[in-house]
Structure formats: C-alpha cells, structure tokens
CSV table of C-alpha atoms in Angstrom, one decimal:
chain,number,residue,atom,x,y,z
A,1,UNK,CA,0.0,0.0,0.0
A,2,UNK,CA,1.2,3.5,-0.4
A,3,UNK,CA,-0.3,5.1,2.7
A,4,UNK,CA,1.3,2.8,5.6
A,5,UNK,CA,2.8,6.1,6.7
A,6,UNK,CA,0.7,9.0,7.5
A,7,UNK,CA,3.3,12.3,7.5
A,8,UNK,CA,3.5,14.6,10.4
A,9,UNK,CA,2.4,18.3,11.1
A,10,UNK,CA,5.4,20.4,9.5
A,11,UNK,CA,4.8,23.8,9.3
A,12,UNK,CA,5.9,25.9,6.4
A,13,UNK,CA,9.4,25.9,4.4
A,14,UNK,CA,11.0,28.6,1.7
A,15,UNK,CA,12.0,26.6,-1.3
A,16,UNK,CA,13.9,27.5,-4.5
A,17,UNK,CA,12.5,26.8,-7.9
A,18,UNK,CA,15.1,24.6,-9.3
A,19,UNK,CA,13.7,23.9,-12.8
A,20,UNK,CA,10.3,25.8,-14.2
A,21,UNK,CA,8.6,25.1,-17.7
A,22,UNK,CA,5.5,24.4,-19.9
A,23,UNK,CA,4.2,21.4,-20.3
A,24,UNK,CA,1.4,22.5,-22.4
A,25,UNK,CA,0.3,25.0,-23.4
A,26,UNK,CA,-1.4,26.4,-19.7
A,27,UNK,CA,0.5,24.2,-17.7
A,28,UNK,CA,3.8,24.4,-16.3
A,29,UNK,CA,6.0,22.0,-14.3
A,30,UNK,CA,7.9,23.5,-11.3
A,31,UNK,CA,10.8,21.5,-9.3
A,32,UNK,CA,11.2,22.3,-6.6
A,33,UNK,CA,13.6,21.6,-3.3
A,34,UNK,CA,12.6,19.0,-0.8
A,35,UNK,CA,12.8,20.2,2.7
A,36,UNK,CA,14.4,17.6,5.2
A,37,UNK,CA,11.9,15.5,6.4
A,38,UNK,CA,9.3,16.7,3.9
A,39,UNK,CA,7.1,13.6,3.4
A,40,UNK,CA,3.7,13.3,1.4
A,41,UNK,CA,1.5,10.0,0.2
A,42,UNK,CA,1.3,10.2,-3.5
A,43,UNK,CA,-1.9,12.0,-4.3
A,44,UNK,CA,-1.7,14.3,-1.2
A,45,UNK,CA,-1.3,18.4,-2.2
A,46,UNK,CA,-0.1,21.3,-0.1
A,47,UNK,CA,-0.6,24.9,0.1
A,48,UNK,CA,2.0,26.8,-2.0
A,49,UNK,CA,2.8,30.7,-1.3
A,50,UNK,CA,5.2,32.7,-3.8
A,51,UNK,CA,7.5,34.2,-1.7
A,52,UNK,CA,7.3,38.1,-2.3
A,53,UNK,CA,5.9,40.3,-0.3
A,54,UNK,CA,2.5,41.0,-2.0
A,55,UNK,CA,1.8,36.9,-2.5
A,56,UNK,CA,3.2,35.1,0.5
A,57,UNK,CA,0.0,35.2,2.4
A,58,UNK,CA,-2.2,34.5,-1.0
A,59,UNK,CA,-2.1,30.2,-0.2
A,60,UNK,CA,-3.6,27.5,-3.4
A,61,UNK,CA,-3.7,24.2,-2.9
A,62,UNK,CA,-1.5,22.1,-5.4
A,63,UNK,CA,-0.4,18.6,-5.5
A,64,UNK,CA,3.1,16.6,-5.6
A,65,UNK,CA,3.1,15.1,-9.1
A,66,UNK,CA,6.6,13.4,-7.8
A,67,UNK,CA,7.6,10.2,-6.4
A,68,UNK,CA,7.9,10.3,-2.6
A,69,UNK,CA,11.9,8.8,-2.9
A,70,UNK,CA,13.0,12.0,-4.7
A,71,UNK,CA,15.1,14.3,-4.1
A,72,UNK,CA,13.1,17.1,-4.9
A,73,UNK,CA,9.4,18.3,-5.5
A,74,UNK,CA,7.4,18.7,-8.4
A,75,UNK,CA,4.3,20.1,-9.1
A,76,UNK,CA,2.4,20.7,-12.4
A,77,UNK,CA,0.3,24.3,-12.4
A,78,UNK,CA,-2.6,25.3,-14.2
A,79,UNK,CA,-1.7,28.6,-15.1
A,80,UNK,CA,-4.7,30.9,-15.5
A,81,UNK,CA,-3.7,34.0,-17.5
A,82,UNK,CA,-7.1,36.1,-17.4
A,83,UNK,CA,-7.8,36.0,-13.7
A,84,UNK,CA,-4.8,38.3,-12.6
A,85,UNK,CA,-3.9,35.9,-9.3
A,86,UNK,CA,-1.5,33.4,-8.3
A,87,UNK,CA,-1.5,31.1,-11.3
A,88,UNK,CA,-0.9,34.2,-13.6
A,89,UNK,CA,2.1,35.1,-11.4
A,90,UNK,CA,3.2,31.7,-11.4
A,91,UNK,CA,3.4,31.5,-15.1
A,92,UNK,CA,5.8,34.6,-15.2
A,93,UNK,CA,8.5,33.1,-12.6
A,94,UNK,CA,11.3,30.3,-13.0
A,95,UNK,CA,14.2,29.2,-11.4
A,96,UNK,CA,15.8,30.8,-8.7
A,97,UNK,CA,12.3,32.2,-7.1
A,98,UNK,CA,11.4,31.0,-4.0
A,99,UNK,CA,7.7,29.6,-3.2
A,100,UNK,CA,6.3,29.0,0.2
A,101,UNK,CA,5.2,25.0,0.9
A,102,UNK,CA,2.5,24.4,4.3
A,103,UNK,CA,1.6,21.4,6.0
A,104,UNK,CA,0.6,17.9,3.8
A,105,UNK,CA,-2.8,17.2,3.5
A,106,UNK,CA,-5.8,15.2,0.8
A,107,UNK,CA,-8.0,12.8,1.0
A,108,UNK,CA,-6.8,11.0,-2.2
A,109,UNK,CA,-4.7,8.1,-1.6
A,110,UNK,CA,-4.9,4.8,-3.1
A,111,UNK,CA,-6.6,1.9,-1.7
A,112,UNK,CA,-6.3,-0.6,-4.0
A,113,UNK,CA,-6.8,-1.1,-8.0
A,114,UNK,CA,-10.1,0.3,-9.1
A,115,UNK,CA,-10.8,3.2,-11.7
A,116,UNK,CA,-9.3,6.5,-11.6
A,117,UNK,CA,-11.4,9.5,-13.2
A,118,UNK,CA,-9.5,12.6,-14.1
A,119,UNK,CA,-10.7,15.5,-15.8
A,120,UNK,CA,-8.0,18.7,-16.9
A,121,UNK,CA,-5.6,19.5,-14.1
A,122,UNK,CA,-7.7,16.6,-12.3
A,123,UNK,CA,-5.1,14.5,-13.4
A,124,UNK,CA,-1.8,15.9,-10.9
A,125,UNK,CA,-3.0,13.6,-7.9
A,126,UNK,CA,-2.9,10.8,-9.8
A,127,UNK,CA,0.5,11.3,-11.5
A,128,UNK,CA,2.1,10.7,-8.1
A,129,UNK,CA,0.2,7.4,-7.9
A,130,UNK,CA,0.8,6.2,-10.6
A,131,UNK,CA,4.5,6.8,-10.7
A,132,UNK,CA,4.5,5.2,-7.5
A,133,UNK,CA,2.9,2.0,-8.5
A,134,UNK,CA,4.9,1.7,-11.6
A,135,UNK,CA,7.9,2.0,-10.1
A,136,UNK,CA,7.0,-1.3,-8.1
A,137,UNK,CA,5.2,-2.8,-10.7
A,138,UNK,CA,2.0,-2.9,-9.5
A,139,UNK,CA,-0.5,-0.6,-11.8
A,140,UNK,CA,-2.0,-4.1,-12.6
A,141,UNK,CA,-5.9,-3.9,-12.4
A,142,UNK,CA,-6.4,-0.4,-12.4
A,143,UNK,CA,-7.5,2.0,-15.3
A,144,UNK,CA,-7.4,5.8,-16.2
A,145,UNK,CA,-10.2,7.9,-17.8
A,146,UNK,CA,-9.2,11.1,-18.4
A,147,UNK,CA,-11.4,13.6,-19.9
A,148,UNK,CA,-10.0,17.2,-21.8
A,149,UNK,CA,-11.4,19.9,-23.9
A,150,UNK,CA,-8.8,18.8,-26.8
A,151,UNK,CA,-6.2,16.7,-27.2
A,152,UNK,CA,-3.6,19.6,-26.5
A,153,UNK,CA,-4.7,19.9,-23.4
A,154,UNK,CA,-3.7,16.3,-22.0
A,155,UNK,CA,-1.1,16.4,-19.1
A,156,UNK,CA,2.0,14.0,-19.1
A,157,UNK,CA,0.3,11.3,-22.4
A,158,UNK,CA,3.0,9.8,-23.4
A,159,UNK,CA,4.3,9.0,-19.9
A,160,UNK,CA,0.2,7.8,-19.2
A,161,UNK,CA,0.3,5.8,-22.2
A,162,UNK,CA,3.4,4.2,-21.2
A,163,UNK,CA,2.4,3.5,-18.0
A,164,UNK,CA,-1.3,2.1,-18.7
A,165,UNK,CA,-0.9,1.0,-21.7
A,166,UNK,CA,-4.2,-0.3,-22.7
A,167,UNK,CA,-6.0,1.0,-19.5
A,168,UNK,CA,-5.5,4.5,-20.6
A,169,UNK,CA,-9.1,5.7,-22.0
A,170,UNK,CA,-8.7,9.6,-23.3
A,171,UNK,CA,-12.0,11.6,-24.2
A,172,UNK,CA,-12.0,14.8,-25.6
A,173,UNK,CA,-15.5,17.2,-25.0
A,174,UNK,CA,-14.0,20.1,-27.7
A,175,UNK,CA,-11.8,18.4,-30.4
A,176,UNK,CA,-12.2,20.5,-33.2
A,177,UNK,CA,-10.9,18.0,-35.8
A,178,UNK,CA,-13.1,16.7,-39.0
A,179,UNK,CA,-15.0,13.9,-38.1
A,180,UNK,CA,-14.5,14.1,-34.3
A,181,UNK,CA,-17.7,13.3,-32.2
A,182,UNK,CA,-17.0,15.4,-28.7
A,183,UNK,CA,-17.6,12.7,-26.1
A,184,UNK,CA,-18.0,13.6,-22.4
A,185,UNK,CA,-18.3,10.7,-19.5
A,186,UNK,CA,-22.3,10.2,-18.8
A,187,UNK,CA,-24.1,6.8,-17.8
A,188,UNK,CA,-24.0,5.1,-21.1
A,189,UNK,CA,-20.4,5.7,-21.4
A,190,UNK,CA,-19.2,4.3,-17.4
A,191,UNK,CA,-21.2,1.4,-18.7
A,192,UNK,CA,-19.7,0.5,-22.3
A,193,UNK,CA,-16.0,1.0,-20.4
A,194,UNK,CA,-16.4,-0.2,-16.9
A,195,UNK,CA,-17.5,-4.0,-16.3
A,196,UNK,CA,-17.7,-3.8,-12.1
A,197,UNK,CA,-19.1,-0.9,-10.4
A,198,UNK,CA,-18.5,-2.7,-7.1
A,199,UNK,CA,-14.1,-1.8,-7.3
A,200,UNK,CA,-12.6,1.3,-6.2
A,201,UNK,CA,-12.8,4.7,-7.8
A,202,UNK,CA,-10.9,7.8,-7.8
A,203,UNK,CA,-12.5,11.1,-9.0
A,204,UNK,CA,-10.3,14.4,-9.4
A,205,UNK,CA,-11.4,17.3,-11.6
A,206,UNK,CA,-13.2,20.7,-11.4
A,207,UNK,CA,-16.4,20.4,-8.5
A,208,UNK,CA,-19.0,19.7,-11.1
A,209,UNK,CA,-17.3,17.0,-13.0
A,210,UNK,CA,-16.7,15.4,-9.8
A,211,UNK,CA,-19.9,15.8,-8.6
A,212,UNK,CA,-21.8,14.4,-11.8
A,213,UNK,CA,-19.8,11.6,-11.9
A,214,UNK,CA,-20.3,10.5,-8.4
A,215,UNK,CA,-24.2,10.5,-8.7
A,216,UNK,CA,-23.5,8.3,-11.9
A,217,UNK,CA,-21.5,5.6,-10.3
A,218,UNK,CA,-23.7,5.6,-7.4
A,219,UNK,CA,-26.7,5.4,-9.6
A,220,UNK,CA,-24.8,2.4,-11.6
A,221,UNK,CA,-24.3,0.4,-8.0
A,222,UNK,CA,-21.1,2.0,-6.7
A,223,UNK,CA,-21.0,2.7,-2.8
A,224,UNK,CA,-20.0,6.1,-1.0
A,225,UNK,CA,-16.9,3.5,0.8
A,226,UNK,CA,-15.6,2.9,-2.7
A,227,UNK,CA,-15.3,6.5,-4.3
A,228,UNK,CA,-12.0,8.1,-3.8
A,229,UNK,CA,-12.8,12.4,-3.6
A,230,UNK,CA,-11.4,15.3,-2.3
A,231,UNK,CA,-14.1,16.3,0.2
C-alpha cells in the first residue's frame, strides 16, 4: 500500500525553484527543493505561497506530481492568464524564485486497483500514484479515464500511455478536428467501459465533474466506501 505512513504536522518551508517550464500549453512544471523531512502520500497536495511580499500570504492548494523517494518536489500548475492571481504570477516566474510550501494534506490516496477518473488538471494527484505503482510494478488492475477539452490539453500522455498501456481511456469534450464526435463521460459511457461498479474509484477534476460523476457511479451500483474524492 502507499499510505502505511501518514506524514507529520510540518509547518511551512522557503524553497527555491530549481527547474520551471511548460508542459502544455497552460500548464507548467515546477521543481522544486525538498525540505528535510518533507514527506507526502502520493496524491496528497499542499498549500503553495510565492514568496514576495505581496503573495506570501495568498495560499492554493496544489499537489506533488513526484515520487515520494525523490530528491526534490514537483508540481504541475494550471496557469490561468485572465484571472490576474497566483497562477498568472506563477506562469511569469522560474528558477531561482522562491515559493512558500505548508503542512501535507488530501483525502486522495490509493486503496487498491479500481478506476481512476481525471478531468483537466484533475489528473496531478494521480501522476504521483501512478508513478508510484509503476515504479514497483503494480498498476496491474487499475485504469485511467481522463477527460480534456482537446487533445492539446492532456497532461503528461505519453508517460500515461506508457504507463497504462491499454488502460489508458482519453475523451475529448472540444476536439475541433473533421470527423470528431466530442464525447463527455455520462451513464451510457461508465457502462460500455467499466465491467464492475463494485471496485474502487478515484475522482479528481473541477467540482462539477466530480460531482456528476459520483451521482453516476452511485446510480450504476457504486458505494459512497468505494469512491476516492477530495471532500
């Protein structure tokens, strides 16, 4: 299991940005330095300050995209350019800035194979996971919907694909390409790609999505024990 240790209470710690880029094209990867003793389960998040003046009380919750056995942190940002707060700043600084990390904290950690439901930047939680299970070759039973506007918008694919292989299901809602029927994940869909509603299921994604989707695999025969949700 990946949550046999639950880390302690740690305050807050100045980091550097070691390494800070795009990914796509409104997301961007920061590195950042580990702290001693900074410890998360892989799918837990933090609150991250930029540390200037004018920002280092302005907190956002983000989560570790890295394994737990590296050397550094890593998170991947949303950057929002029209709504002139901390995302927007985020996307104008790099390496050599200093950000602001809090105390550990989410409800998303893995219990066992079962489905994982991502949609946009819903995806980071999972990356740690993932990485995670891979790494000791045990992804085996588990799958990964993951639902974007368009195809440019997909977080980390090729590193997915390779991971999941076959258990990597992408849907886009906004693919403007000839001949492309925008899908989005309703009942008749969770039915044609999921055979059990009775496994485990990880949800991650803006409120609504998650919230839809829940009613939908509860309505299909999944429990309240079995779904996996930031509260």
């Amino acid at each position: 299991m990946l949550n046999n240790l639950e880390p302690a209470k740690m305050g807050q710690h100045i980091v550097k940005i070691l390494e800070a880029h795009y990914i796509t094209h409104d997301v961007k990867r920061f590195v950042v330095e580990k702290p001693s003793g900074y410890d998360f389960i892989p799918g837990q998040a933090t609150d991250v300050a930029i540390n200037l003046p004018e920002w280092k009380d302005q907190l956002r919750p983000f989560t570790f995209t890295s394994l737990r056995t590296q050397a550094y942190l890593e998170f991947m940002i949303k950057i929002y350019d029209g709504h002139h707060g901390v995302t927007q700043k985020l996307g104008s600084i790099n390496a050599g800035a200093e950000l602001i990390l809090h105390d550990v904290y989410g409800a998303i950690t893995y219990r066992g194979p079962g489905v994982f439901i991502a949609g946009g930047s819903g995806i980071t939680p999972f990356i740690s996971i993932f990485r995670e299970l891979h790494k000791h070759r045990n992804l085996q039973g588990n799958k990964l919907i993951y639902s974007n506007k368009t195809s440019e918008d997909v977080i980390m694919e090729t590193e997915l694909q390779e991971m999941l292989q076959n258990d990597f299901i992408k849907i886009f809602t906004r693919e403007n390409v000839v001949g492309f029927r925008g899908l989005r994940i309703d009942r008749s869909f969770l039915i044609k790609h999921i055979a059990n509603f009775s496994q485990n299921f990880y949800l991650c994604g803006p409120k609504v999505f998650v919230e839809n989707i829940t009613q939908l695999l509860l309505d299909l025969g999944a429990t309240a024990e079995t779904l996996v949700f930031e509260k």
